[in-house]
């Protein structure tokens, strides 16, 4: 059986995805593209190569979770395509606005020596974005459903919320359209990309070498970029009106002051990701994700052997940097003060029985 490399294509623009998929199939006879679309009550899978559409199948959507439905369909599809031994490359074009990490996690297991795709190789996770709109989209609070981009009718995400994990996880971010891309588009992509990734300004006609001409990627790179307990090691310089601010402390937040400071920290058109801990819940690893005015906080199982730390990386295009930094400092707990009431049951649920304030 010949080599078989699997890459992933993500975007928030249906026209970009259609054009990218078409250009890929027309460029290489040894490449096959698997496209998924969410329909009312089903998932449509289209398989195409240079000869045209090979297969189109609609599977009932039995799960409320769209990501689960796609994962259940894509693995047997890729196994079947590989067995035909007709292609050297497969590109999975995810539904518009779907993030790549769940699929990459599935591939990470399937490509192991004991997995269903053992012997195949991981390729590239590519994000295809419109260079003319990426600056606006990265901080937009438009509802996806208002733009007809929701994965389902009840999709309650905003545009920036969908774009953020796509930018963070990608190996290569392609800013398509007029080249070179505007400086502010390049700056936004550079500030919001993950470690080790690349930003390229290119026409979609040159997409194939960008995906297939790169060194083979590693699934763990994408998954590490998506890990909520990791933040980018780099802090890009200010450029074209785009700035990033790294807020760090080995101290936890005070629950009461965090609530009091929240609107000053979060009520802005910014992108924030990071993790924190709270003095009244010293063993809980807490996650902070924000984009387009939508803030999500939660907990993960543990710190995975890491020392608890409060780290937020904030990116914006406005004048709120100093306000956010001051609010962050004001919310931190001082070792000299007593630990106050928790007040966070509505965020994280009741503390675990073993949770004792340090």
Short mmCIF file of C-alpha atoms in Angstrom, two decimals:
data_model
loop_
_atom_site.label_atom_id
_atom_site.label_comp_id
_atom_site.label_asym_id
_atom_site.label_seq_id
_atom_site.Cartn_x
_atom_site.Cartn_y
_atom_site.Cartn_z
CA UNK A 1 0.00 0.00 0.00
CA UNK A 2 1.41 3.42 -1.00
CA UNK A 3 1.85 6.31 1.44
CA UNK A 4 -1.28 8.11 2.57
CA UNK A 5 -1.22 11.56 4.23
CA UNK A 6 -4.25 13.15 5.89
CA UNK A 7 -4.62 16.92 6.14
CA UNK A 8 -7.43 19.06 7.53
CA UNK A 9 -9.02 22.20 6.08
CA UNK A 10 -10.94 24.68 8.26
CA UNK A 11 -12.61 28.01 7.59
CA UNK A 12 -15.58 30.21 8.55
CA UNK A 13 -16.34 31.09 4.91
CA UNK A 14 -18.37 28.65 2.77
CA UNK A 15 -17.20 30.21 -0.50
CA UNK A 16 -13.58 29.94 0.58
CA UNK A 17 -14.04 26.30 1.47
CA UNK A 18 -15.73 25.47 -1.84
CA UNK A 19 -13.03 27.24 -3.85
CA UNK A 20 -10.24 25.65 -1.83
CA UNK A 21 -11.68 22.15 -2.23
CA UNK A 22 -12.13 22.63 -5.98
CA UNK A 23 -8.58 23.91 -6.47
CA UNK A 24 -7.15 21.01 -4.50
CA UNK A 25 -8.99 18.36 -6.52
CA UNK A 26 -8.04 19.95 -9.84
CA UNK A 27 -4.35 20.23 -8.94
CA UNK A 28 -3.38 16.68 -8.09
CA UNK A 29 -4.65 13.33 -9.43
CA UNK A 30 -3.32 11.65 -6.28
CA UNK A 31 -5.42 13.80 -3.91
CA UNK A 32 -8.95 13.19 -2.64
CA UNK A 33 -11.07 15.68 -0.68
CA UNK A 34 -13.68 14.63 1.88
CA UNK A 35 -16.18 17.41 2.64
CA UNK A 36 -18.77 17.38 5.40
CA UNK A 37 -21.84 19.61 5.59
CA UNK A 38 -24.45 19.78 8.32
CA UNK A 39 -28.00 19.56 6.98
CA UNK A 40 -31.32 19.65 8.77
CA UNK A 41 -31.17 16.35 10.64
CA UNK A 42 -28.18 14.89 8.82
CA UNK A 43 -24.56 15.01 7.76
CA UNK A 44 -23.70 15.09 4.06
CA UNK A 45 -20.37 13.58 3.06
CA UNK A 46 -18.97 14.38 -0.38
CA UNK A 47 -15.87 12.63 -1.70
CA UNK A 48 -14.23 14.13 -4.79
CA UNK A 49 -11.00 14.01 -6.76
CA UNK A 50 -9.75 15.24 -10.12
CA UNK A 51 -12.37 13.09 -11.91
CA UNK A 52 -15.27 14.74 -10.08
CA UNK A 53 -17.62 13.67 -7.30
CA UNK A 54 -17.00 10.02 -6.40
CA UNK A 55 -19.52 9.67 -3.62
CA UNK A 56 -22.18 11.70 -1.84
CA UNK A 57 -23.92 10.26 1.21
CA UNK A 58 -26.33 11.71 3.77
CA UNK A 59 -26.27 10.15 7.23
CA UNK A 60 -28.94 10.98 9.84
CA UNK A 61 -27.60 13.17 12.61
CA UNK A 62 -28.28 10.95 15.60
CA UNK A 63 -26.25 13.05 18.06
CA UNK A 64 -26.77 16.52 19.40
CA UNK A 65 -22.99 16.90 19.14
CA UNK A 66 -22.03 17.75 15.57
CA UNK A 67 -18.34 17.06 16.27
CA UNK A 68 -19.17 13.54 17.44
CA UNK A 69 -21.22 12.89 14.31
CA UNK A 70 -18.40 14.04 12.03
CA UNK A 71 -15.82 11.96 13.89
CA UNK A 72 -17.97 8.84 13.65
CA UNK A 73 -18.29 9.28 9.89
CA UNK A 74 -14.83 10.44 8.88
CA UNK A 75 -12.73 7.61 10.29
CA UNK A 76 -14.38 4.74 8.37
CA UNK A 77 -14.41 6.96 5.27
CA UNK A 78 -10.66 7.55 5.47
CA UNK A 79 -9.99 3.87 6.15
CA UNK A 80 -12.00 2.94 3.05
CA UNK A 81 -10.29 5.51 0.83
CA UNK A 82 -6.87 4.36 1.92
CA UNK A 83 -7.69 0.75 1.16
CA UNK A 84 -8.50 1.66 -2.44
CA UNK A 85 -4.85 2.70 -2.86
CA UNK A 86 -5.76 5.31 -5.49
CA UNK A 87 -4.57 8.44 -3.70
CA UNK A 88 -1.52 9.55 -1.73
CA UNK A 89 -3.20 12.50 -0.02
CA UNK A 90 -6.58 13.05 1.64
CA UNK A 91 -7.86 16.44 2.77
CA UNK A 92 -10.80 16.55 5.19
CA UNK A 93 -12.71 19.81 4.70
CA UNK A 94 -14.61 20.33 7.94
CA UNK A 95 -18.02 22.01 8.12
CA UNK A 96 -17.77 25.78 8.02
CA UNK A 97 -17.00 27.21 11.52
CA UNK A 98 -16.08 23.76 12.95
CA UNK A 99 -12.84 23.71 14.95
CA UNK A 100 -10.18 21.15 14.00
CA UNK A 101 -9.05 19.86 17.42
CA UNK A 102 -11.75 17.13 17.85
CA UNK A 103 -10.90 15.62 14.46
CA UNK A 104 -7.16 15.87 15.08
CA UNK A 105 -7.62 14.11 18.42
CA UNK A 106 -9.38 11.28 16.60
CA UNK A 107 -6.60 11.06 14.00
CA UNK A 108 -3.98 11.09 16.73
CA UNK A 109 -5.35 7.80 18.02
CA UNK A 110 -6.11 6.27 14.62
CA UNK A 111 -2.58 6.90 13.30
CA UNK A 112 -0.87 5.08 16.16
CA UNK A 113 0.69 1.67 15.48
CA UNK A 114 -2.40 -0.08 16.82
CA UNK A 115 -4.89 2.34 15.24
CA UNK A 116 -7.19 1.91 12.24
CA UNK A 117 -4.99 4.18 10.11
CA UNK A 118 -1.64 2.78 11.27
CA UNK A 119 1.03 3.47 8.66
CA UNK A 120 -0.69 6.56 7.28
CA UNK A 121 0.76 9.99 8.12
CA UNK A 122 -0.51 13.20 9.60
CA UNK A 123 -0.28 16.11 7.17
CA UNK A 124 -1.24 19.73 7.84
CA UNK A 125 -4.04 21.58 9.62
CA UNK A 126 -4.83 24.57 7.42
CA UNK A 127 -7.09 27.53 8.13
CA UNK A 128 -8.32 29.39 5.03
CA UNK A 129 -9.48 32.92 5.82
CA UNK A 130 -10.54 36.00 3.88
CA UNK A 131 -7.73 38.53 4.21
CA UNK A 132 -10.20 41.39 3.73
CA UNK A 133 -12.39 40.47 6.72
CA UNK A 134 -10.23 38.57 9.21
CA UNK A 135 -9.52 41.62 11.39
CA UNK A 136 -13.23 42.34 11.79
CA UNK A 137 -14.19 38.67 12.16
CA UNK A 138 -11.59 37.98 14.86
CA UNK A 139 -13.38 40.36 17.26
CA UNK A 140 -16.91 40.23 15.85
CA UNK A 141 -19.92 39.69 18.11
CA UNK A 142 -22.21 38.87 15.17
CA UNK A 143 -24.15 35.66 15.82
CA UNK A 144 -23.24 32.85 13.46
CA UNK A 145 -26.91 32.15 12.86
CA UNK A 146 -27.43 35.74 11.68
CA UNK A 147 -24.82 35.08 8.98
CA UNK A 148 -26.25 31.63 8.20
CA UNK A 149 -23.02 30.04 9.43
CA UNK A 150 -24.26 28.10 12.46
CA UNK A 151 -23.51 24.39 12.60
CA UNK A 152 -27.10 23.94 13.74
CA UNK A 153 -30.11 26.21 14.19
CA UNK A 154 -29.40 26.48 17.92
CA UNK A 155 -25.69 27.32 17.47
CA UNK A 156 -25.23 30.13 19.99
CA UNK A 157 -21.68 31.14 19.08
CA UNK A 158 -20.57 34.48 17.68
CA UNK A 159 -18.18 34.82 14.75
CA UNK A 160 -15.09 35.57 16.85
CA UNK A 161 -15.89 32.61 19.11
CA UNK A 162 -15.86 30.24 16.12
CA UNK A 163 -12.75 31.74 14.53
CA UNK A 164 -10.58 31.78 17.68
CA UNK A 165 -9.93 28.01 18.02
CA UNK A 166 -9.40 27.69 14.27
CA UNK A 167 -6.64 30.31 14.37
CA UNK A 168 -5.12 28.87 17.54
CA UNK A 169 -4.86 25.27 16.33
CA UNK A 170 -3.81 25.62 12.67
CA UNK A 171 -0.38 24.67 11.37
CA UNK A 172 -0.72 27.18 8.55
CA UNK A 173 -3.10 30.14 8.26
CA UNK A 174 -3.74 31.13 4.65
CA UNK A 175 -4.97 34.69 4.18
CA UNK A 176 -6.61 34.44 0.79
CA UNK A 177 -7.73 37.16 -1.56
CA UNK A 178 -5.78 40.17 -2.74
CA UNK A 179 -2.06 39.61 -2.23
CA UNK A 180 -0.23 40.71 -0.31
CA UNK A 181 -2.76 40.64 2.52
CA UNK A 182 -3.40 43.92 4.38
CA UNK A 183 -0.99 44.56 7.21
CA UNK A 184 -3.76 44.51 9.83
CA UNK A 185 -4.91 41.08 8.61
CA UNK A 186 -1.37 39.73 8.89
CA UNK A 187 -1.05 41.27 12.36
CA UNK A 188 -4.29 39.74 13.66
CA UNK A 189 -3.38 36.29 12.35
CA UNK A 190 0.12 36.55 13.82
CA UNK A 191 -1.18 37.58 17.25
CA UNK A 192 -3.83 34.86 17.39
CA UNK A 193 -1.91 31.93 15.91
CA UNK A 194 -0.41 29.19 18.01
CA UNK A 195 3.26 28.43 18.59
CA UNK A 196 5.11 26.96 15.64
CA UNK A 197 2.46 27.86 13.06
CA UNK A 198 2.80 29.99 9.94
CA UNK A 199 0.81 32.82 8.36
CA UNK A 200 0.82 32.98 4.56
CA UNK A 201 -0.73 35.47 2.15
CA UNK A 202 -1.71 33.59 -0.99
CA UNK A 203 -4.27 33.03 -3.71
CA UNK A 204 -6.35 29.87 -3.39
CA UNK A 205 -4.89 28.64 -6.68
CA UNK A 206 -1.59 28.10 -4.85
CA UNK A 207 -3.14 26.21 -1.94
CA UNK A 208 -1.93 22.75 -2.92
CA UNK A 209 1.81 23.35 -2.43
CA UNK A 210 1.04 25.16 0.84
CA UNK A 211 -0.63 22.03 2.18
CA UNK A 212 1.38 19.30 0.51
CA UNK A 213 4.74 21.04 0.14
CA UNK A 214 5.18 21.61 3.86
CA UNK A 215 7.05 19.25 6.16
CA UNK A 216 4.70 16.68 7.63
CA UNK A 217 2.99 17.99 10.71
CA UNK A 218 2.42 16.38 14.08
CA UNK A 219 -1.03 15.92 15.55
CA UNK A 220 0.33 16.68 19.00
CA UNK A 221 1.36 20.19 17.88
CA UNK A 222 -2.24 21.05 17.06
CA UNK A 223 -3.51 19.45 20.26
CA UNK A 224 -0.97 21.29 22.39
CA UNK A 225 -2.05 24.59 20.83
CA UNK A 226 -5.65 23.72 21.71
CA UNK A 227 -4.79 22.63 25.27
CA UNK A 228 -6.48 25.07 27.68
CA UNK A 229 -3.65 24.65 30.19
CA UNK A 230 -1.12 25.90 27.63
CA UNK A 231 -0.81 29.43 26.33
CA UNK A 232 1.43 30.64 23.50
CA UNK A 233 5.01 31.11 24.64
CA UNK A 234 5.45 34.09 22.36
CA UNK A 235 3.94 37.55 22.76
CA UNK A 236 4.01 39.28 19.36
CA UNK A 237 5.02 42.90 19.10
CA UNK A 238 2.35 45.55 18.57
CA UNK A 239 1.69 46.20 14.88
CA UNK A 240 -1.05 47.72 12.73
CA UNK A 241 -3.06 48.62 15.83
CA UNK A 242 -3.09 45.04 17.15
CA UNK A 243 -1.62 44.31 20.57
CA UNK A 244 -1.26 41.36 22.91
CA UNK A 245 -0.85 41.45 26.67
CA UNK A 246 0.36 38.56 28.82
CA UNK A 247 -0.97 38.71 32.38
CA UNK A 248 0.72 36.25 34.74
CA UNK A 249 0.97 35.54 38.44
CA UNK A 250 1.66 32.59 40.69
CA UNK A 251 -1.14 33.94 42.90
CA UNK A 252 -4.79 32.89 42.56
CA UNK A 253 -7.77 35.15 42.05
CA UNK A 254 -9.86 36.22 45.01
CA UNK A 255 -13.41 35.06 44.22
CA UNK A 256 -15.15 38.25 45.35
CA UNK A 257 -12.74 40.65 43.66
CA UNK A 258 -12.76 38.55 40.48
CA UNK A 259 -16.50 39.11 40.22
CA UNK A 260 -16.08 42.81 40.98
CA UNK A 261 -13.34 43.18 38.34
CA UNK A 262 -14.94 40.98 35.69
CA UNK A 263 -16.61 43.67 33.59
CA UNK A 264 -13.39 45.69 33.43
CA UNK A 265 -11.43 42.59 32.40
CA UNK A 266 -13.89 41.10 29.94
CA UNK A 267 -16.35 43.66 28.62
CA UNK A 268 -14.30 44.58 25.54
CA UNK A 269 -13.87 43.44 21.90
CA UNK A 270 -10.90 41.21 22.75
CA UNK A 271 -9.68 37.65 22.46
CA UNK A 272 -8.53 36.07 25.73
CA UNK A 273 -7.41 32.57 26.55
CA UNK A 274 -5.69 31.15 29.58
CA UNK A 275 -6.07 29.44 32.91
CA UNK A 276 -6.31 30.45 36.53
CA UNK A 277 -7.00 29.28 40.03
CA UNK A 278 -9.07 30.69 42.85
CA UNK A 279 -7.95 31.00 46.46
CA UNK A 280 -11.11 29.29 47.71
CA UNK A 281 -10.64 26.38 45.24
CA UNK A 282 -6.88 25.79 45.28
CA UNK A 283 -6.99 22.38 43.59
CA UNK A 284 -9.25 23.32 40.67
CA UNK A 285 -7.67 24.10 37.28
CA UNK A 286 -9.90 26.81 35.83
CA UNK A 287 -10.09 27.79 32.16
CA UNK A 288 -10.78 31.21 30.64
CA UNK A 289 -11.89 31.52 26.99
CA UNK A 290 -13.24 34.76 25.55
CA UNK A 291 -13.90 36.10 22.06
CA UNK A 292 -16.34 38.61 20.62
CA UNK A 293 -17.69 39.56 24.04
CA UNK A 294 -18.54 35.94 24.92
CA UNK A 295 -16.76 34.71 28.05
CA UNK A 296 -16.62 31.05 28.99
CA UNK A 297 -15.09 29.76 32.21
CA UNK A 298 -14.91 26.20 33.43
CA UNK A 299 -12.69 23.59 35.00
CA UNK A 300 -10.64 20.67 33.73
CA UNK A 301 -9.81 17.51 35.63
CA UNK A 302 -6.49 18.63 37.10
CA UNK A 303 -3.36 20.65 36.55
CA UNK A 304 -1.72 17.54 35.04
CA UNK A 305 1.30 17.86 37.29
CA UNK A 306 1.76 21.57 36.60
CA UNK A 307 2.07 24.12 39.36
CA UNK A 308 -1.16 26.16 39.64
CA UNK A 309 -0.73 29.50 37.94
CA UNK A 310 -2.85 32.39 36.70
CA UNK A 311 -2.05 33.23 33.07
CA UNK A 312 -4.21 35.12 30.59
CA UNK A 313 -3.15 36.19 27.09
CA UNK A 314 -5.23 39.11 25.84
CA UNK A 315 -5.31 40.40 22.26
CA UNK A 316 -7.17 43.52 21.20
CA UNK A 317 -7.38 46.46 18.83
CA UNK A 318 -8.80 49.10 21.18
CA UNK A 319 -7.61 51.29 24.02
CA UNK A 320 -8.49 48.99 26.92
CA UNK A 321 -5.11 47.42 27.62
CA UNK A 322 -4.38 49.42 30.79
CA UNK A 323 -7.91 48.90 32.13
CA UNK A 324 -7.60 45.14 31.72
CA UNK A 325 -4.15 45.01 33.34
CA UNK A 326 -5.35 47.04 36.35
CA UNK A 327 -8.44 44.87 36.77
CA UNK A 328 -6.36 41.71 36.61
CA UNK A 329 -4.03 42.95 39.35
CA UNK A 330 -6.98 44.04 41.50
CA UNK A 331 -8.57 40.56 41.29
CA UNK A 332 -5.52 38.67 42.60
CA UNK A 333 -5.53 37.27 46.11
CA UNK A 334 -2.87 38.52 48.51
CA UNK A 335 -1.11 35.87 50.64
CA UNK A 336 -1.52 38.16 53.64
CA UNK A 337 -5.32 38.30 53.48
CA UNK A 338 -7.81 35.67 54.63
CA UNK A 339 -9.62 33.59 52.03
CA UNK A 340 -13.12 34.95 51.59
CA UNK A 341 -16.38 33.31 50.58
CA UNK A 342 -16.23 31.25 47.40
CA UNK A 343 -19.23 32.82 45.58
CA UNK A 344 -18.55 30.84 42.39
CA UNK A 345 -21.03 27.95 42.55
CA UNK A 346 -22.89 29.40 39.55
CA UNK A 347 -19.66 29.22 37.52
CA UNK A 348 -18.12 25.93 38.59
CA UNK A 349 -20.70 24.16 40.72
CA UNK A 350 -20.19 23.37 44.39
CA UNK A 351 -16.57 22.75 45.46
CA UNK A 352 -15.49 19.12 45.65
CA UNK A 353 -15.55 17.57 49.10
CA UNK A 354 -11.76 17.43 49.14
CA UNK A 355 -11.38 21.07 48.12
CA UNK A 356 -9.81 22.87 51.06
CA UNK A 357 -8.50 26.39 50.95
CA UNK A 358 -4.73 26.55 51.22
#
